[in-house]
Tab-separated table of C-alpha atoms in Angstrom:
chain	number	residue	atom	x	y	z
A	697	MET	CA	0.000	0.000	0.000
A	698	PRO	CA	1.619	3.288	-1.051
A	699	VAL	CA	2.251	6.154	1.324
A	700	LYS	CA	-0.125	9.050	0.646
A	701	GLY	CA	0.488	11.351	3.591
A	702	ILE	CA	3.528	12.551	5.561
A	703	ILE	CA	3.414	14.333	8.909
A	704	PHE	CA	6.474	16.361	9.894
A	705	ASP	CA	7.605	17.662	13.241
A	706	MET	CA	8.705	21.295	12.938
A	707	ASP	CA	11.520	22.282	15.327
A	708	ASN	CA	14.851	20.726	14.349
A	709	THR	CA	13.141	18.636	11.668
A	710	LEU	CA	11.975	21.245	9.151
A	711	LEU	CA	13.356	24.317	10.905
A	712	GLN	CA	16.628	24.983	12.657
A	713	SER	CA	14.922	26.162	15.801
A	714	ARG	CA	16.349	28.994	17.849
A	715	ILE	CA	14.012	28.342	20.748
A	716	ASP	CA	15.965	28.038	23.990
A	717	PHE	CA	14.194	24.883	25.121
A	718	ALA	CA	16.266	24.628	28.308
A	719	ALA	CA	15.311	28.156	29.355
A	720	MET	CA	11.666	27.505	28.518
A	721	LYS	CA	11.637	24.290	30.526
A	722	ARG	CA	13.261	26.001	33.515
A	723	HIS	CA	10.777	28.904	33.349
A	724	ILE	CA	7.799	26.531	33.232
A	725	TYR	CA	9.260	24.380	36.008
A	726	GLU	CA	9.662	27.390	38.288
A	727	HIS	CA	6.099	28.477	37.566
A	728	LEU	CA	4.676	25.020	38.300
A	729	THR	CA	6.790	24.761	41.434
A	730	ASP	CA	5.369	28.087	42.630
A	731	LEU	CA	1.903	26.584	42.112
A	732	ARG	CA	3.019	23.593	44.242
A	733	LEU	CA	2.251	21.175	41.448
A	734	LEU	CA	5.859	19.983	41.218
A	735	GLY	CA	8.141	19.205	44.112
A	736	ALA	CA	11.782	20.088	44.592
A	737	ASP	CA	12.640	16.448	43.885
A	738	PHE	CA	10.912	16.431	40.485
A	739	PRO	CA	13.276	14.705	37.977
A	740	LEU	CA	13.509	17.650	35.596
A	741	HIS	CA	16.285	16.067	33.519
A	742	GLU	CA	13.984	13.185	32.577
A	743	HIS	CA	11.288	15.437	31.143
A	744	THR	CA	10.588	17.746	28.238
A	745	SER	CA	8.441	20.831	28.781
A	746	ALA	CA	5.522	18.905	27.294
A	747	THR	CA	5.783	15.878	29.569
A	748	MET	CA	6.299	18.141	32.584
A	749	ILE	CA	3.128	20.068	31.765
A	750	GLU	CA	1.143	16.849	31.358
A	751	HIS	CA	2.477	15.695	34.738
A	752	ALA	CA	1.233	18.958	36.247
A	753	ARG	CA	-2.180	18.507	34.637
A	754	GLU	CA	-2.464	15.113	36.255
A	755	ALA	CA	-1.461	16.739	39.553
A	756	GLY	CA	-4.313	19.238	39.305
A	757	LEU	CA	-3.267	22.053	36.992
A	758	THR	CA	-6.428	24.029	36.243
A	759	GLU	CA	-7.486	25.265	32.822
A	760	THR	CA	-6.562	28.785	33.880
A	761	GLY	CA	-3.174	27.547	35.056
A	762	TYR	CA	-2.702	25.640	31.805
A	763	THR	CA	-3.410	28.801	29.822
A	764	GLU	CA	-0.805	30.667	31.904
A	765	VAL	CA	1.804	27.962	31.262
A	766	MET	CA	1.059	28.021	27.547
A	767	GLY	CA	1.573	31.763	27.632
A	768	ILE	CA	5.049	31.228	29.076
A	769	ALA	CA	5.813	28.715	26.338
A	770	ALA	CA	4.507	31.083	23.657
A	771	GLN	CA	6.874	33.839	24.823
A	772	HIS	CA	9.869	31.558	24.310
A	773	GLU	CA	8.526	30.170	21.031
A	774	LEU	CA	7.880	33.521	19.391
A	775	ARG	CA	11.301	34.778	20.492
A	776	GLY	CA	12.916	31.638	19.103
A	777	MET	CA	11.144	31.913	15.764
A	778	GLU	CA	12.871	35.188	14.968
A	779	GLY	CA	15.500	34.450	12.345
A	780	ALA	CA	14.791	30.712	12.306
A	781	GLY	CA	16.163	28.999	9.215
A	782	LEU	CA	15.393	25.796	7.385
A	783	GLU	CA	17.056	22.468	8.007
A	784	PRO	CA	19.411	21.546	5.135
A	785	GLY	CA	17.440	20.071	2.248
A	786	ALA	CA	14.014	20.955	3.683
A	787	ARG	CA	12.903	23.225	0.853
A	788	GLU	CA	14.102	20.830	-1.852
A	789	LEU	CA	12.457	17.837	-0.186
A	790	LEU	CA	9.110	19.592	0.172
A	791	GLU	CA	9.200	20.637	-3.484
A	792	THR	CA	9.834	17.018	-4.465
A	793	LEU	CA	7.003	15.731	-2.280
A	794	ARG	CA	4.431	18.404	-3.114
A	795	GLY	CA	1.690	17.149	-5.388
A	796	THR	CA	2.457	13.493	-4.705
A	797	TYR	CA	1.827	13.377	-0.955
A	798	THR	CA	-0.471	15.180	1.448
A	799	LEU	CA	1.838	17.032	3.840
A	800	ALA	CA	1.090	18.141	7.388
A	801	VAL	CA	2.911	19.523	10.424
A	802	VAL	CA	2.287	18.506	14.035
A	803	THR	CA	4.083	20.645	16.606
A	804	ASN	CA	3.802	21.321	20.326
A	805	ASN	CA	4.301	25.008	19.509
A	806	SER	CA	1.345	27.338	19.367
A	807	CYS	CA	-0.273	27.358	15.937
A	808	ILE	CA	0.370	31.113	15.662
A	809	ALA	CA	4.104	30.687	16.244
A	810	ALA	CA	4.273	27.708	13.884
A	811	VAL	CA	2.474	29.430	11.016
A	812	LYS	CA	4.616	32.539	11.474
A	813	ALA	CA	7.828	30.526	11.327
A	814	LEU	CA	6.748	28.531	8.281
A	815	GLN	CA	5.653	31.702	6.503
A	816	LEU	CA	8.923	33.483	7.262
A	817	THR	CA	10.891	30.542	5.875
A	818	GLY	CA	8.678	30.375	2.779
A	819	ILE	CA	7.321	26.846	3.153
A	820	GLU	CA	3.925	27.359	4.806
A	821	ASP	CA	2.029	26.798	1.542
A	822	ARG	CA	3.466	23.282	1.143
A	823	PHE	CA	1.240	21.923	3.901
A	824	GLY	CA	-2.385	20.920	3.819
A	825	LEU	CA	-2.594	21.284	7.591
A	826	ILE	CA	-0.515	22.812	10.390
A	827	ALA	CA	-1.572	21.459	13.781
A	828	GLY	CA	-0.277	23.204	16.888
A	829	ARG	CA	-1.099	22.588	20.514
A	830	GLU	CA	-4.456	24.342	20.129
A	831	GLN	CA	-5.567	21.393	17.999
A	832	MET	CA	-4.500	18.839	20.625
A	833	THR	CA	-6.154	17.548	23.769
A	834	ALA	CA	-2.659	16.796	25.118
A	835	LEU	CA	0.864	17.615	23.940
A	836	LYS	CA	3.223	15.161	22.295
A	837	PRO	CA	4.102	12.423	23.257
A	838	SER	CA	0.318	12.117	23.248
A	839	PRO	CA	-0.987	10.933	19.850
A	840	SER	CA	-3.660	13.659	19.954
A	841	GLY	CA	-2.122	15.924	17.294
A	842	PHE	CA	-1.558	13.036	14.890
A	843	LEU	CA	-5.111	11.793	15.373
A	844	HIS	CA	-6.335	15.301	14.601
A	845	VAL	CA	-4.540	15.158	11.245
A	846	LEU	CA	-6.067	11.770	10.435
A	847	GLU	CA	-9.525	13.145	11.177
A	848	GLN	CA	-9.035	16.013	8.720
A	849	PHE	CA	-8.092	13.677	5.868
A	850	PRO	CA	-10.516	10.735	6.180
A	851	HIS	CA	-9.869	9.682	2.586
A	852	ILE	CA	-6.309	8.665	3.562
A	853	ARG	CA	-6.136	5.456	5.545
A	854	ARG	CA	-4.083	5.284	8.727
A	855	GLU	CA	-1.600	2.842	7.190
A	856	GLU	CA	-1.025	5.260	4.293
A	857	TRP	CA	0.573	7.855	6.600
A	858	ILE	CA	4.108	8.110	7.927
A	859	SER	CA	5.612	10.594	10.370
A	860	VAL	CA	9.078	12.182	10.518
A	861	GLY	CA	10.643	13.785	13.589
A	862	ASP	CA	13.831	14.217	15.575
A	863	SER	CA	12.555	13.533	19.102
A	864	TRP	CA	11.304	10.499	20.982
A	865	ILE	CA	8.096	12.413	21.764
A	866	ASP	CA	7.420	12.599	18.007
A	867	GLY	CA	7.910	8.861	17.763
A	868	LYS	CA	5.793	8.070	20.806
A	869	GLY	CA	2.927	10.178	19.523
A	870	SER	CA	3.166	8.817	15.980
A	871	ILE	CA	3.237	5.180	17.021
A	872	GLY	CA	0.454	5.817	19.520
A	873	ALA	CA	-1.676	6.992	16.598
A	874	GLY	CA	-0.770	3.862	14.622
A	875	LEU	CA	1.657	5.531	12.224
A	876	ALA	CA	5.075	4.375	11.030
A	877	PHE	CA	7.708	6.755	12.404
A	878	ILE	CA	10.991	7.833	10.797
A	879	SER	CA	13.688	9.137	13.125
A	880	TYR	CA	15.548	12.137	11.725
A	881	LYS	CA	19.178	12.325	12.915
A	882	THR	CA	18.473	10.819	16.350
A	883	GLY	CA	19.994	7.374	16.868
A	884	MET	CA	17.904	4.239	17.146
A	885	ASP	CA	19.446	3.484	20.543
A	886	VAL	CA	18.213	6.816	21.900
A	887	MET	CA	14.731	6.185	20.544
A	888	ARG	CA	14.612	2.656	21.911
A	889	SER	CA	15.738	3.847	25.342
A	890	LYS	CA	12.468	5.801	25.427
A	891	GLY	CA	10.380	2.859	24.256
A	892	VAL	CA	10.157	4.024	20.630
A	893	GLU	CA	10.825	1.611	17.762
A	894	PRO	CA	11.141	3.634	14.527
A	895	ALA	CA	10.323	2.062	11.183
A	896	GLY	CA	13.506	3.694	9.888
A	897	ARG	CA	16.063	6.428	10.350
A	898	ILE	CA	17.535	9.108	8.084
A	899	ASP	CA	20.514	11.403	8.650
A	900	ALA	CA	19.526	13.950	6.000
A	901	LEU	CA	16.119	15.047	4.751
A	902	GLU	CA	16.968	14.243	1.144
A	903	GLU	CA	17.249	10.580	2.170
A	904	LEU	CA	13.504	10.428	2.770
A	905	THR	CA	12.598	9.949	-0.907
A	906	ALA	CA	14.837	6.870	-1.178
A	907	TRP	CA	13.433	5.554	2.093
A	908	LEU	CA	9.883	5.985	0.777
A	909	ALA	CA	10.704	4.061	-2.390
A	910	ALA	CA	12.220	1.197	-0.406
A	911	TRP	CA	9.328	1.187	2.089
A	912	GLU	CA	6.707	0.961	-0.628
A	913	ASP	CA	8.607	-1.880	-2.317
A	914	LEU	CA	8.536	-3.807	0.984
A	915	ARG	CA	4.825	-3.251	1.404
C-alpha cells in the first residue's frame, strides 16, 4: 500500500529552531513549582516541557493555570522563531514531495508561532494542515495531534501515513496513533531507550525519498 500522507515535526526537523528549550523548561518548572504542582525532587532532567506540563495537569493544573503555562511557552517560542532557518534540504524535499503526498505539520508550539515561522521561511504553503497545541487535547508524546490530522483527511487510511521527527516524543505520539515513524538524525538506541521503535532512520532530509521508495517496495 503506497504512502499518501507525511506528517512532519517542525523544530529541528523542518526548521533549525532557535528556541531556547532549556530556558523555557526552567521557566515553566519554576512556575509550576510556585503553584506547588511539582516538588523540589521532580526529575527535571527526565522530562521535556511537554511531559512536565502533562504531569502537572495530572497533579491538578487548572485550565486557567494551563493557559498561563502556555503563555510562558509562547513567549519563548515567538522569540525563538525570529531568524529561524530551514534544516538543510528541507525546501528541496518539500518541493519534491508536493503534489504526490499530502503534507502536514504537528508541533507542540502554538499554531500562531508555527504558522509565522513557516511563513517566514517560505514553506507554509506546502502543507495541507498545520496542527499546533491548540488542535491537541494533550501535547506530544500524546498521539492527539496526529489523530487530529487523520480526522481532517478521512480519505487517507491510517496505514497510508508516515511521520518524521527528531525527538522520541514525536515517535511516541506517531506510534500511539498507529503511524510508522521515521527518526531524523536521532539514533535508534536513543529512541529505543524511550520505548520508541522507529520504522527507519535518516541522517539527512533528502534521504527520505529513497526511504519511501524502499518502504513501498517492501509493502
